Coordinates of C-alpha atoms in Angstrom, one line a residue:
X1 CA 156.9 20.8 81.5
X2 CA 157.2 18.6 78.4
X3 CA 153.2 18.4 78.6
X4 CA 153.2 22.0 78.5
X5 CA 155.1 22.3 75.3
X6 CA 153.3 20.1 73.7
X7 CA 150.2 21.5 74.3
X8 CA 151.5 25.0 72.9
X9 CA 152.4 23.6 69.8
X10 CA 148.8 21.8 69.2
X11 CA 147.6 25.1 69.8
X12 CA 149.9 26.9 67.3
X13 CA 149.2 24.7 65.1
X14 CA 145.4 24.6 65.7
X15 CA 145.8 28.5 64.9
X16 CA 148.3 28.4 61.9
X17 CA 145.3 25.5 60.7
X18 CA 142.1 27.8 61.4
X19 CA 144.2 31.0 60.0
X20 CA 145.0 29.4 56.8
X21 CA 141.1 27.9 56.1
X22 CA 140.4 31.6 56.6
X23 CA 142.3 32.6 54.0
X24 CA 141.5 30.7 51.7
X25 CA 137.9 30.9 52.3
X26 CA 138.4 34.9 52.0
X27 CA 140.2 34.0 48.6
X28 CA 137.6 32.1 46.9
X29 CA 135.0 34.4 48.1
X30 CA 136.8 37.4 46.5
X31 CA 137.4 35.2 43.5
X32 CA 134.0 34.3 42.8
X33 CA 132.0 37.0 44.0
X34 CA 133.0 39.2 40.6
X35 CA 131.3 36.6 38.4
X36 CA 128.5 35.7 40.2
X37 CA 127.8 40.1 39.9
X38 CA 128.6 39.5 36.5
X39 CA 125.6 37.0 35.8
X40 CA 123.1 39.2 37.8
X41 CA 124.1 42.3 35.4
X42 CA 123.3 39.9 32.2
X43 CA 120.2 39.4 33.7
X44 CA 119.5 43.4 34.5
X45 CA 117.7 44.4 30.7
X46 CA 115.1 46.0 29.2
X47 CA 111.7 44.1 28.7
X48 CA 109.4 45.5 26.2
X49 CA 106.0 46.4 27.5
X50 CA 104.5 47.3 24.3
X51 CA 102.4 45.5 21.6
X52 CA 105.4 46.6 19.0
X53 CA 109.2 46.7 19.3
X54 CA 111.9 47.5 17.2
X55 CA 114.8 45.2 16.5
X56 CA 118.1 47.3 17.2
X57 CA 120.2 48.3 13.8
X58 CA 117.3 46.6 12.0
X59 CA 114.0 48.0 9.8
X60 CA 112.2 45.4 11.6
X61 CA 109.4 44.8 14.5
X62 CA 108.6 42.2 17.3
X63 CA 105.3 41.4 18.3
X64 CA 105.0 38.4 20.5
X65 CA 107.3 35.7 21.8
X66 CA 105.7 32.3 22.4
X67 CA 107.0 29.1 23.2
X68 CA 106.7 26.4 19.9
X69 CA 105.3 22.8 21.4
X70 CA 104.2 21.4 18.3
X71 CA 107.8 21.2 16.7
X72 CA 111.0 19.3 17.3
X73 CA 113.5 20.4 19.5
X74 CA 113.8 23.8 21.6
X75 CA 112.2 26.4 19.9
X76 CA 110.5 30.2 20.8
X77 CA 108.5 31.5 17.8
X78 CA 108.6 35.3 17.6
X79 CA 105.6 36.6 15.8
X80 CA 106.9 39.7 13.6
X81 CA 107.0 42.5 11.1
X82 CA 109.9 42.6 8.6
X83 CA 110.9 44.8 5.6
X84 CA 110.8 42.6 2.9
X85 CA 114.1 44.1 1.2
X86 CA 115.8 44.1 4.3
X87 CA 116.3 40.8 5.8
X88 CA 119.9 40.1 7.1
X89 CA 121.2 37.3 9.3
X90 CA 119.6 37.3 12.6
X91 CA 120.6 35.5 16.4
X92 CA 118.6 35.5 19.3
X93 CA 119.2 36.0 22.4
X94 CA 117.7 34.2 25.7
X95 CA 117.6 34.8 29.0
X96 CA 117.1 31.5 31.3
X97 CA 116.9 32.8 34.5
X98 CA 120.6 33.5 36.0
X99 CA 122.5 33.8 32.8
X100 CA 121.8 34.9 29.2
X101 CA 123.0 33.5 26.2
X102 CA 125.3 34.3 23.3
X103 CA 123.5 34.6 20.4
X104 CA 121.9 31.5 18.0
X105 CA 121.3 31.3 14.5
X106 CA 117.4 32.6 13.9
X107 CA 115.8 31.1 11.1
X108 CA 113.1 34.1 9.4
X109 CA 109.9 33.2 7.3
X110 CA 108.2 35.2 5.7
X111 CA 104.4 34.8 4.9
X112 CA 103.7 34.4 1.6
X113 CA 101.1 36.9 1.4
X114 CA 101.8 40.4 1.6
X115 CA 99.8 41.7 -1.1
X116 CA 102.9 44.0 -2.9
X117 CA 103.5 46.0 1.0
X118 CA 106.8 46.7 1.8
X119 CA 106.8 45.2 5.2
X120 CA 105.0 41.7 5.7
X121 CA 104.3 39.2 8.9
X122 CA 107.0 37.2 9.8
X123 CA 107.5 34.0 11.8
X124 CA 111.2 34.3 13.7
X125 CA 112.3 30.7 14.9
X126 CA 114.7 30.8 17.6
X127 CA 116.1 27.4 19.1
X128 CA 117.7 27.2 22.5
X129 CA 119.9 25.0 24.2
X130 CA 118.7 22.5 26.5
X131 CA 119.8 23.6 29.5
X132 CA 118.3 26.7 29.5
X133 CA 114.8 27.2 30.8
X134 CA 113.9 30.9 28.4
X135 CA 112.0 33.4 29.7
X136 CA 113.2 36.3 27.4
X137 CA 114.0 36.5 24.2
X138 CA 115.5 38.9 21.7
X139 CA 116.5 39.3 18.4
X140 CA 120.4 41.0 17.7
X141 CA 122.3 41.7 14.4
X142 CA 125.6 40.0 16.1
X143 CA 126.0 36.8 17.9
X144 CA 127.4 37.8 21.1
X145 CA 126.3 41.3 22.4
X146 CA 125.4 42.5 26.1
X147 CA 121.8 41.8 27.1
X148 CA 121.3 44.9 28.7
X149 CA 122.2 46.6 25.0
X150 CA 118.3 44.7 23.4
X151 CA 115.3 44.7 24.5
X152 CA 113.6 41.4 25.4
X153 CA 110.6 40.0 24.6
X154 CA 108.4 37.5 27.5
X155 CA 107.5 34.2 25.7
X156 CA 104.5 33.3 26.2
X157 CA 102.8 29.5 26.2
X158 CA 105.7 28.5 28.4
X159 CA 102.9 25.8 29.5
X160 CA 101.5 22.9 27.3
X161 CA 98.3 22.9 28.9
X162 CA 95.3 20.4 27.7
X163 CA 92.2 21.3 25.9
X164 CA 90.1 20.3 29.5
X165 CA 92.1 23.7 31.3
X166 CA 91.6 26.0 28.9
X167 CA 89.7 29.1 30.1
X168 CA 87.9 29.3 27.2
X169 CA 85.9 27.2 24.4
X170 CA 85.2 29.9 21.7
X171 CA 87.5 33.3 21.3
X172 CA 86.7 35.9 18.7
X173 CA 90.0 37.4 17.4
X174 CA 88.7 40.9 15.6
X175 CA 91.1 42.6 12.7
X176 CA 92.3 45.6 13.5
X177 CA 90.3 48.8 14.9
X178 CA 91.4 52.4 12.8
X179 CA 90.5 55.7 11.6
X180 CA 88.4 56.6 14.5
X181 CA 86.0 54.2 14.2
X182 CA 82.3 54.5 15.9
X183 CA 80.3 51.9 14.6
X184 CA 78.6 51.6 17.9
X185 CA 75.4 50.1 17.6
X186 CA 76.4 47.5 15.3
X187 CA 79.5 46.6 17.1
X188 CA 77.1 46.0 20.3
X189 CA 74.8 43.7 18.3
X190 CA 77.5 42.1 17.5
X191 CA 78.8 41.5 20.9
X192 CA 75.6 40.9 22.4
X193 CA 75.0 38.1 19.3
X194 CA 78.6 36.7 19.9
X195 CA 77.4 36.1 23.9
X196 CA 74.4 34.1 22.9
X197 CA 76.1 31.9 20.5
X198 CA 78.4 30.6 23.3
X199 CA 81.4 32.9 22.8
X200 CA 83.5 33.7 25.7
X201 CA 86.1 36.0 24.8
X202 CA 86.3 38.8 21.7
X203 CA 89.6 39.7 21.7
X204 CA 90.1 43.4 19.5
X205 CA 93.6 45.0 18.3
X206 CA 92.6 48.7 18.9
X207 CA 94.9 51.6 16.6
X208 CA 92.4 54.1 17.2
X209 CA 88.5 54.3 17.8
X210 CA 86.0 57.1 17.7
X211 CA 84.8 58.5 21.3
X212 CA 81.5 56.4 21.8
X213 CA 83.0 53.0 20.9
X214 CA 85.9 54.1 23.0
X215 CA 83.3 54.1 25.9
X216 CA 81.9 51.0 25.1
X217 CA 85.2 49.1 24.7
X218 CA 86.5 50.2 27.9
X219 CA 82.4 48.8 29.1
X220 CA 83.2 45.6 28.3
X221 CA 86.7 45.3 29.0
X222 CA 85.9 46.2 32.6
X223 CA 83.1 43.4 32.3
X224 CA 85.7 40.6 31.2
X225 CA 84.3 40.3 28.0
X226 CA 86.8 42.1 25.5
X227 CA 90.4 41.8 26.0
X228 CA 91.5 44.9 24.0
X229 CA 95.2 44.9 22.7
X230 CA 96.7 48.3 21.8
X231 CA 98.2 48.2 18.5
X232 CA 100.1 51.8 17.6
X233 CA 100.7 50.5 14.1
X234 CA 100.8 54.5 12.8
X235 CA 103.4 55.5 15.4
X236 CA 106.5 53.3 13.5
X237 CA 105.1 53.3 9.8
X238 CA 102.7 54.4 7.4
X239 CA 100.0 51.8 7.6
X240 CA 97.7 51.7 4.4
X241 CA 93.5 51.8 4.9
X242 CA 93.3 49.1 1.8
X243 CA 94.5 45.7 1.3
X244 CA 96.7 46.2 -2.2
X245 CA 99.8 48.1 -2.4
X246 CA 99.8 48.9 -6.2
X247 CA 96.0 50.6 -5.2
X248 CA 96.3 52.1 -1.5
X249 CA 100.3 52.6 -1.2
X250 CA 101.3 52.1 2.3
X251 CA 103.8 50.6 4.3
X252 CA 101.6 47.4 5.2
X253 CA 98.1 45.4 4.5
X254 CA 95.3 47.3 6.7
X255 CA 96.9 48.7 9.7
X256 CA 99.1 45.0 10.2
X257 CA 95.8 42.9 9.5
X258 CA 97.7 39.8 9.0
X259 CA 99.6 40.5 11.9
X260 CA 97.4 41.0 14.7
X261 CA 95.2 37.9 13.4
X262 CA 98.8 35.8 13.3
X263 CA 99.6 37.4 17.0
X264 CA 95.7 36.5 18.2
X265 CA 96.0 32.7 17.4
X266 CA 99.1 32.0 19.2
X267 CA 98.1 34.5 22.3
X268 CA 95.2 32.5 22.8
X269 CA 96.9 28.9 21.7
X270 CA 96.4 27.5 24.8
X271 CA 93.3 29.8 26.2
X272 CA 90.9 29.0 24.0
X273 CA 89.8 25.7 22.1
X274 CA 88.5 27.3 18.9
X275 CA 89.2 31.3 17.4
X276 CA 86.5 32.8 14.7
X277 CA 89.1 35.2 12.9
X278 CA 86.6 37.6 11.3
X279 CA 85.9 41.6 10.8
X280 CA 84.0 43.7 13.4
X281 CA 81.0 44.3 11.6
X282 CA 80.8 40.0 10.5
X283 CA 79.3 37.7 12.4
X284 CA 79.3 33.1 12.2
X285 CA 76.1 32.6 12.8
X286 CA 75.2 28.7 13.1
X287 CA 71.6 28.0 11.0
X288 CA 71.0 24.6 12.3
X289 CA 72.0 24.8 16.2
X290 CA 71.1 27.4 18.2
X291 CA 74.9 28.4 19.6
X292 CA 78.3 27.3 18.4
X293 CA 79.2 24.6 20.9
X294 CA 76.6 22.1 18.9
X295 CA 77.7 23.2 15.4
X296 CA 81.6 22.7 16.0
X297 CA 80.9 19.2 17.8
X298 CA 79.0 17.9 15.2
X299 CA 81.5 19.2 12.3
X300 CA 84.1 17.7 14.4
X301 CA 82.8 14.8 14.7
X302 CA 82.2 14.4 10.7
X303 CA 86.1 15.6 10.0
X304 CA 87.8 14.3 13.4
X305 CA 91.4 15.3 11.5
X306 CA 90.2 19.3 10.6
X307 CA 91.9 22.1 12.7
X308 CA 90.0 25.0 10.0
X309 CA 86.8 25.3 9.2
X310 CA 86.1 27.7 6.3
X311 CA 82.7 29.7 6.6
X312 CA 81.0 31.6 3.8
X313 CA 80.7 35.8 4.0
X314 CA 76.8 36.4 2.9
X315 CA 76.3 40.3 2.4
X316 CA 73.2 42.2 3.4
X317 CA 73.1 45.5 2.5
X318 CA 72.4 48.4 4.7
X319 CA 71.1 50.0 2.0
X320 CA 68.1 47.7 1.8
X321 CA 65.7 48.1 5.3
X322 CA 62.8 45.7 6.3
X323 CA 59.9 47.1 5.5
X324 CA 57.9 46.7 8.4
X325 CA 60.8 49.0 10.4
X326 CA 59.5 46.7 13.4
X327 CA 63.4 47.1 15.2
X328 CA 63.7 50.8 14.2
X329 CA 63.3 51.5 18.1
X330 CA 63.4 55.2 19.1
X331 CA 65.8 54.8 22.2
X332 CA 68.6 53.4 19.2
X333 CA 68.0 55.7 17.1
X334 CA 70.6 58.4 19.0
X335 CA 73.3 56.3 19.2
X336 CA 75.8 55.9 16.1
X337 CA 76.3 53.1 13.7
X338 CA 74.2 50.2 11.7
X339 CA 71.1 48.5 13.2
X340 CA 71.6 44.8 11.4
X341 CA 68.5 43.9 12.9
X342 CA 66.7 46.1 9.9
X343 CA 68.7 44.6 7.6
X344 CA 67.0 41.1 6.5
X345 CA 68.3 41.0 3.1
X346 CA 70.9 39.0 1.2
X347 CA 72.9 38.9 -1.7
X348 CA 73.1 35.7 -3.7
X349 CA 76.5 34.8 -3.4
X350 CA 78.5 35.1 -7.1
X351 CA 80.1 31.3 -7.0
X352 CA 81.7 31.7 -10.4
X353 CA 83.7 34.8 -9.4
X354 CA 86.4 34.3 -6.2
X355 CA 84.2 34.1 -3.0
X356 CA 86.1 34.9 0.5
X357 CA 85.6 32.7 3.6
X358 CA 86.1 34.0 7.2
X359 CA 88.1 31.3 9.7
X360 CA 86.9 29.1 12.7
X361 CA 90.1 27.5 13.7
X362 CA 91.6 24.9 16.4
X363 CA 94.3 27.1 17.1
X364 CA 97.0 24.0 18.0
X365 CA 96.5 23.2 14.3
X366 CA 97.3 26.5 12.9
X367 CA 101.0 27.7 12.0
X368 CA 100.6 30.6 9.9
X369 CA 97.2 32.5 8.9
X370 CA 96.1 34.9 6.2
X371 CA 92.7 36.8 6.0
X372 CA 90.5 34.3 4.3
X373 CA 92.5 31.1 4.3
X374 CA 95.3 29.3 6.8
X375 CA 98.7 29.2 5.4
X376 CA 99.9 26.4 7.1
X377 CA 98.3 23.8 9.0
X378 CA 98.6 20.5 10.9
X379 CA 95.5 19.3 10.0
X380 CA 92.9 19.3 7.5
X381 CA 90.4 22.3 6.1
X382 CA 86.7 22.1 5.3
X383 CA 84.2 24.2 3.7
X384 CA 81.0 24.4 6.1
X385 CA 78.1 24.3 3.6
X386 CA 76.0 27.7 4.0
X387 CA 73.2 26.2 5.2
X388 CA 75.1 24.9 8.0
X389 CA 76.7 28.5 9.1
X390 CA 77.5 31.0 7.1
X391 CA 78.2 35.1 7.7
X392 CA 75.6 37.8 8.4
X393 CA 78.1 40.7 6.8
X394 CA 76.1 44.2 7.0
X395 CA 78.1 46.3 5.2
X396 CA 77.7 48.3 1.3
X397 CA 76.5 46.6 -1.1
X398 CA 78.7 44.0 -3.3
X399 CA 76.7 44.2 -6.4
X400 CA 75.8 47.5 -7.4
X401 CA 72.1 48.0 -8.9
X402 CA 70.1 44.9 -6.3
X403 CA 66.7 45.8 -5.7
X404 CA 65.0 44.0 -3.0
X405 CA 63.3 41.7 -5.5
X406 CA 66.7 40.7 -6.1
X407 CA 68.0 39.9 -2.9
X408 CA 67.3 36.7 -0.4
X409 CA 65.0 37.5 2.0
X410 CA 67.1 36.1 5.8
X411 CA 65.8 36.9 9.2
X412 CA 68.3 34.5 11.1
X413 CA 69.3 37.4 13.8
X414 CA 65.3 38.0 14.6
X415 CA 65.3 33.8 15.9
X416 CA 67.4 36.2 19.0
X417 CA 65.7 39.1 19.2
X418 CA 64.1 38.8 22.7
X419 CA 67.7 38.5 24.5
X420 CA 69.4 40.6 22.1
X421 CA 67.3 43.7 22.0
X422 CA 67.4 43.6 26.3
X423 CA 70.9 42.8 26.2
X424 CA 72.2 45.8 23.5
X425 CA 70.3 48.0 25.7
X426 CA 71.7 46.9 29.2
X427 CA 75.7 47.1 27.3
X428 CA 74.4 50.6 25.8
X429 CA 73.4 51.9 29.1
X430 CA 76.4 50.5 31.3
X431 CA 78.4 52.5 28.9
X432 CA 76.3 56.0 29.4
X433 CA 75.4 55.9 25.6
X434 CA 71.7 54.9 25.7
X435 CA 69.1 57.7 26.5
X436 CA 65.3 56.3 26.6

C-alpha cells in the first residue's frame, strides 16, 4: 500500500514538473515571438529599382550604393545628386539582413566641379557598424525612423574581387545619350572600332535616343556587347543641353554628365580592369599597337604607380571628305549619321590655348572623376604623348575657316578597314537598318 502511495506522488509530481516546463515554455514563446515579428517588419521596405531616387524631405537624388574597400573602416559610398543650396545633416540607414539600423552620421562631398548648375555630383559616405553585414542602404533627414518609411538602395561591390576575376579587361563608359539622338552610322563604326581594339564592354547612360539607334542599341544589348543604363534625368529636373550654367541655364551639366561617368567607374570597379570615359562620337585609338591590351601594358609598365592616363582629343571635321570618296559605299548611304571613314583630316591641335583630354583609368585608383580630368586619385596621372594614342573626334569643326591645305592629313581608321567595313554591315543588318 505504502508502495502504492508513493508511486502516486512521483507521478503527481512528474505531472505538476512536465505542466510547469509547459508553461513556461508557452511564456517565453509568447514573449518572444512579438519581437522576433518586429525585426522581420524592419526588414519589409521598399528597394529602389530605378537608376534615380529621391531622398525623402530632401531636394536631393541617389544613384548607386557601392561598398568602399579602398578606405578605412566600414563604409558604403552612395554616388549622388544634390542641390548645392540645400545640403542639411544627413544619416543613413542599413539594413544587415535580420535587423536595420538607427540612423549614422553621413558625411556629404561635393565635387568640386559643377560648372555654376544648381545641383552637382555628390559622394555620400555612410559608415556602419561592425556587426552588421549591409545590404541596403538609405539616406533619412532623422536618425531613427522606420525602414519601411525610405526607400533603400542595393550596394553594390559587396565583393573585393582581384584583377585575375574580373569579367572584363577594357570597359567603355559613354556620357550620356539625349535629345533623340540618331547618329547611327557613326555610333556603329564606333562600336565596331571599339571591338577590334580589344574592348569588351561599352557601357551607355541612355535619357532618350532617336528610333534607329534605338534599334541598334537594343541589337547589341541582346548581343552582350552594350550594357545600356536608363537614365530619366528630364523626369525629376530640368537638365541643361550645355556644359555652363551662366550660358545654357539648367538644373545640371549635360543631362548629369558627371554623374553617370562618376556612377560608371564604381559599377564597373570590380568588372573591369581599365574604363575609357569618353563621348559617343570619340574614339582612343592606339597609333603604335594594333589593340589596347599592348598599349596599356607597355604605359604600365613605364609608370607602374599611374591609375589615369590622359589621352589627347584630335578633331577631324566632317566638313572636310576624302577626296577619292573610296568609303562613300551606296548600301551606307540610307542609313543616318557620319561616315568617319571619309573623314581623314585633322586639325592641328592649339597647345597654347586649354586643350581637353578624354580618360583611360584603373578604376580602383579613381575616387572622384570629372570630364576631362580625375578629381581625386590614389595613384599617379600621365599624359600619353599623341603619337602614342590620341582621339579620332569627328565632329564640327573647332577652328572656323580650315581648308584642307590646313589640316593634317590621318588615315589611322583605314589600317581596319577590311574588318570594320564587314563588321558595320553585319551590326547594321542584325538591327534591320541596312538595305543593299
Amino acid at each position: 500500500m505504502e508502495k502504492m502511495v508513493t508511486f502516486s506522488r512521483l507521478f503527481s509530481l512528474l505531472m505538476a514538473s512536465t505542466l510547469a516546463y509547459l508553461l513556461y515554455v508557452v511564456i517565453i514563446l509568447h514573449r518572444s515571438t512579438p519581437d522576433k515579428l518586429f525585426q522581420q517588419k524592419q526588414i519589409l521596405f521598399h528597394i529602389s529599382n530605378q537608376s534615380i531616387t529621391s531622398v525623402k524631405n530632401t531636394k536631393h537624388f541617389t544613384v548607386g550604393a557601392y561598398r568602399e574597400h579602398r578606405v578605412k573602416g566600414h563604409v558604403v559610398r552612395i554616388i549622388s545628386i544634390f542641390r548645392r543650396d540645400s545640403v542639411q545633416p544627413l544619416y543613413c540607414l542599413f539594413c544587415c539582413g535580420t535587423h536595420c539600423t538607427n540612423g549614422l552620421k553621413a558625411e556629404v562631398q561635393m565635387h568640386s566641379d559643377h560648372f555654376g548648375f544648381p545641383f552637382v555630383t555628390t559622394d555620400v559616405l555612410c559608415p556602419y557598424p561592425a556587426n552588421c553585414n549591409p545590404l541596403y542602404v538609405a539616406l533619412s533627414t532623422q536618425v531613427s525612423v522606420l525602414a519601411q518609411n525610405h526607400t533603400f538602395l542595393s550596394i553594390q561591390n559587396l565583393v573585393n574581387r582581384k584583377e585575375v576575376d574580373f569579367p572584363f579587361n577594357f570597359t567603355v563608359c559613354v556620357s550620356n545619350l539625349f535629345g533623340d539622338y540618331n547618329n547611327v552610322l557613326q555610333f556603329t563604326q564606333t562600336l565596331e572600332m571599339y571591338k577590334l581594339l580589344g574592348v569588351q564592354r561599352v557601357v551607355i547612360y541612355n535619357t532618350s535616343s532617336g528610333p534607329d539607334l534605338k534599334r541598334l542599341l537594343q541589337s547589341y544589348a541582346q548581343e552582350g556587347f552594350v550594357e545600356v543604363v536608363q537614365w530619366p534625368i528630364d523626369q525629376h529636373m530640368d537638365p541643361s543641353r550645355g556644359w555652363l550654367f551662366s550660358e545654357h541655364g539648367g538644373d545640371i551639366h549635360y543631362y548629369g554628365q558627371l554623374t553617370t561617368l562618376n556612377d560608371c567607374i564604381y559599377r564597373h570597379m570590380y568588372q573591369s580592369r581599365y574604363i575609357l570615359l569618353n563621348d559617343i562620337d570619340e574614339i582612343i585609338v592606339p597609333y603604335q599597337h594594333e589593340t589596347l591590351p599592348p598599349m596599356m601594358e607597355a604605359l604600365q609598365s613605364q609608370h607602374p604607380k599611374a591609375e589615369v592616363f590622359l589621352i589627347e582629343n584630335h578633331i577631324f571635321p566632317k566638313t572636310q571628305f576624302d577626296p577619292s570618296r573610296r568609303f562613300n559605299l551606296p548600301r551606307w548611304r540610307n542609313v543616318p549619321g557620319i561616315n568617319i571613314m571619309e573623314h581623314i583630316y585633322k586639325e592641328e591641335p592649339d597647345y597654347k590655348n586649354y586643350h581637353p583630354y578624354k580618360i583611360i583609368v584603373r578604376p580602383r585608383g579613381v575616387e572622384q572623376t570629372s570630364v576631362h580630368e580625375v578629381l581625386r586619385s590614389f595613384g599617379e596621372t600621365v599624359q600619353v604623348p599623341p603619337k602614342v594614342c590620341h582621339i579620332i573626334h569627328v565632329r564640327v569643326p573647332l577652328r572656323k575657316g580650315l581648308t584642307k591645305e590646313n589640316l593634317l592629313e590621318d588615315k589611322r581608321v583605314w589600317d581596319y578597314k577590311g574588318e570594320l567595313v564587314s563588321n558595320v554591315d553585319k551590326a547594321l543588318e542584325r538591327a534591320g537598318l541596312l538595305t543593299r
